[in-house]
XYZ file of C-alpha atoms in Angstrom:
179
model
C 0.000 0.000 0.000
C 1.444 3.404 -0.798
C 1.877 5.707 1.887
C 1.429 9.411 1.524
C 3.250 12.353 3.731
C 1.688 15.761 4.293
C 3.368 18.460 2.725
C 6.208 20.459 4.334
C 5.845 22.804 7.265
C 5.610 26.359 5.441
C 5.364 25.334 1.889
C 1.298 25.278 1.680
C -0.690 23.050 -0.314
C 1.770 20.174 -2.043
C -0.537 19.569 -5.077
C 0.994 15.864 -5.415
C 0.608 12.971 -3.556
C 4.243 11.952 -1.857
C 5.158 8.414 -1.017
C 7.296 7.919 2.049
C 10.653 7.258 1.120
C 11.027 3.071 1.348
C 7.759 2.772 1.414
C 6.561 -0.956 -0.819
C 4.708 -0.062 -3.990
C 1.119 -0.341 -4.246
C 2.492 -4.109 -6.873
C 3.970 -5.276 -3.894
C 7.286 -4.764 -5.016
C 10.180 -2.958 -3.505
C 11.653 0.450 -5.441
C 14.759 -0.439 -6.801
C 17.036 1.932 -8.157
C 18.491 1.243 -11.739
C 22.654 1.680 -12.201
C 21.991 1.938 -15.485
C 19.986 4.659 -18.378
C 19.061 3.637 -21.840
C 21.372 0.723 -21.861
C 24.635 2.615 -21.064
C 27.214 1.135 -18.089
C 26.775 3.911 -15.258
C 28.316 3.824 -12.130
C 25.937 3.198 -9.032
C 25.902 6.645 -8.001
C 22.693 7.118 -6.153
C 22.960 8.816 -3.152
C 25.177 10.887 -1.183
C 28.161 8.306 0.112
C 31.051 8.911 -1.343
C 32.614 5.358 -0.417
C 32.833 2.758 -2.848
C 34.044 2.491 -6.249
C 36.758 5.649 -7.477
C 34.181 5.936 -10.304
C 31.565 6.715 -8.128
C 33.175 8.622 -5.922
C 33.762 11.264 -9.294
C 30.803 11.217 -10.334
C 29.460 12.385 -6.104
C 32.112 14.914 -6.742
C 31.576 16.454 -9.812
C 27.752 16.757 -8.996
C 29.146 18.660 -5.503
C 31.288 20.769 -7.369
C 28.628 23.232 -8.470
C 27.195 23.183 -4.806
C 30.438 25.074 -3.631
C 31.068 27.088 -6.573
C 27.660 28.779 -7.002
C 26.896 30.294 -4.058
C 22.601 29.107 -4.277
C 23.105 25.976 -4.952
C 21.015 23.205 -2.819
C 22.028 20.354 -4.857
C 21.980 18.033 -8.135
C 20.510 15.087 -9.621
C 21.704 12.862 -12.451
C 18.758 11.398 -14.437
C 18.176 9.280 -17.561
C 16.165 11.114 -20.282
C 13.452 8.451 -19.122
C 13.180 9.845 -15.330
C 15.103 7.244 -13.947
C 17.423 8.540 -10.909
C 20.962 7.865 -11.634
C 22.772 9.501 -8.815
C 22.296 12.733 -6.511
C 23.821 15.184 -3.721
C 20.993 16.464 -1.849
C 21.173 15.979 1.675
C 17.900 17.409 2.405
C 14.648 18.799 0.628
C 12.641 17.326 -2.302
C 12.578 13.494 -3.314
C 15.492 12.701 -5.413
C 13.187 10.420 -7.321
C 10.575 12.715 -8.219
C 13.519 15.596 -9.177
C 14.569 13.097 -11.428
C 11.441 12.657 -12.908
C 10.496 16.693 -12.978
C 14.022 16.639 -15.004
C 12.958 13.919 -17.904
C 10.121 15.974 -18.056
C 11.323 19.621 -17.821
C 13.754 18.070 -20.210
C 11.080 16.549 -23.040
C 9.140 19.683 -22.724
C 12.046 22.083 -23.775
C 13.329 20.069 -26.534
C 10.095 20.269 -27.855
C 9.919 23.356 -27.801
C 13.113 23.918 -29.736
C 12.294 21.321 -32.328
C 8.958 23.382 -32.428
C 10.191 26.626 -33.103
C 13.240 25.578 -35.203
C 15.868 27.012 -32.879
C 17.787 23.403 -32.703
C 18.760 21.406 -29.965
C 17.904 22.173 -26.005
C 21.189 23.807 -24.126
C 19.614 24.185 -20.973
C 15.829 25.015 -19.381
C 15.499 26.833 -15.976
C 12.113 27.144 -14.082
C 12.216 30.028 -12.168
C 9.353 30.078 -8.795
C 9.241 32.790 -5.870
C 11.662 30.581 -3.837
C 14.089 29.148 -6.381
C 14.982 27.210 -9.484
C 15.512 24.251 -10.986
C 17.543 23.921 -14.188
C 18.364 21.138 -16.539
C 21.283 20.528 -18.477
C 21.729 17.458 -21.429
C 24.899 15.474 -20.542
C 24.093 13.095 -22.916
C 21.555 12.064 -25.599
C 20.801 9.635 -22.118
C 21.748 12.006 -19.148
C 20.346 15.021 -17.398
C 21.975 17.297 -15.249
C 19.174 19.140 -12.577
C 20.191 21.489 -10.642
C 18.376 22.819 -7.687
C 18.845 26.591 -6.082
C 17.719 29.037 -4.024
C 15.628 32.531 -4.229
C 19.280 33.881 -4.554
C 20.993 31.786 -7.081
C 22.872 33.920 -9.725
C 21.189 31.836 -12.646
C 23.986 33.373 -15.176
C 27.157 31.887 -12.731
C 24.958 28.601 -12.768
C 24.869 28.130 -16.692
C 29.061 28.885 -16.785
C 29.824 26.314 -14.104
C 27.488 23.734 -15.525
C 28.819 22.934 -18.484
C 32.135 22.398 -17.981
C 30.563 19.698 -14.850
C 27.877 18.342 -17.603
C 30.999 17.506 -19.786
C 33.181 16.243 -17.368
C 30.067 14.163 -16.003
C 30.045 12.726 -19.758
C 33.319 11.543 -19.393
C 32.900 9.456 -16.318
C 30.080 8.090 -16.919
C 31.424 7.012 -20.787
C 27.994 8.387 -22.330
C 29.685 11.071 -24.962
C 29.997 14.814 -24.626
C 26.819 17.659 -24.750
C 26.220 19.143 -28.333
């Protein structure tokens, strides 16, 4: 049976449902999180332990590197283009799981949009809300970059670091550069 928390002290309304995290699916089954997207070798990089294999462990600290260079910065997740959570940094705040999905999605959305409007392929989207952002980035024809900030984040600082981390992130993870 799923089980559903009430929404966050201060935040209001949450508008979606939220699962407890562990909690059995409503199958039966456990949630199991994939070490791999679209069929490429990743390294098991989900969550925020930094022990383990030296592949993992650069992965962990690439995604931390925008965290202390960007001053705003809450945290990242690595996603497939098909919402599945590869790996993440966040210590505290929003579901890794569902960031993951909001990325595939924020993602799909934008590319549309460019193939749309003929401008070519999507760079980078940013949602911008009254208490922060959240901003993808294309690692890989498989990968996602999200970022997560605060009210304060200086979004233009963001898009500089980033790429130079979504590239490098390519390169560990053996999925090819960005466009």
């Amino acid at each position: 049976m799923t089980q559903f928390l009430p929404a966050p002290p201060g935040v209001g309304v949450d508008p979606l449902p939220r699962r407890a995290p562990g909690a059995r699916l409503d199958s039966g089954g456990a949630e199991m999180i994939p070490e791999t997207a679209a069929g490429a070798a990743l390294p098991p990089v989900a969550g925020a332990t930094g022990t383990g294999q030296p592949g993992r462990r650069a992965v962990h600290s690439e995604l931390g590197t925008l965290r202390d260079r960007v001053p705003g910065v809450r945290g990242c997740v690595l996603a497939g283009v098909d919402g599945r959570l590869i790996g993440h940094d966040l210590a505290v705040g929003p579901e890794p799981l569902d960031l993951a999905a909001l990325a595939a999605t924020t993602f799909g959305v934008g590319r549309q949009c460019g193939l749309t409007l003929r401008q070519g392929p999507l760079r980078e989207l940013t949602v911008h809300s009254h208490q922060g952002y959240f901003t993808v980035y294309e690692v890989s024809d498989e990968v996602l970059l999200a970022v997560l900030g605060d009210d304060q984040l200086n979004v233009s600082w963001l898009h500089l670091e980033a790429q130079p981390v979504a590239e490098r992130l390519a390169d560990l993870l053996h999925v090819g550069g960005t466009t």
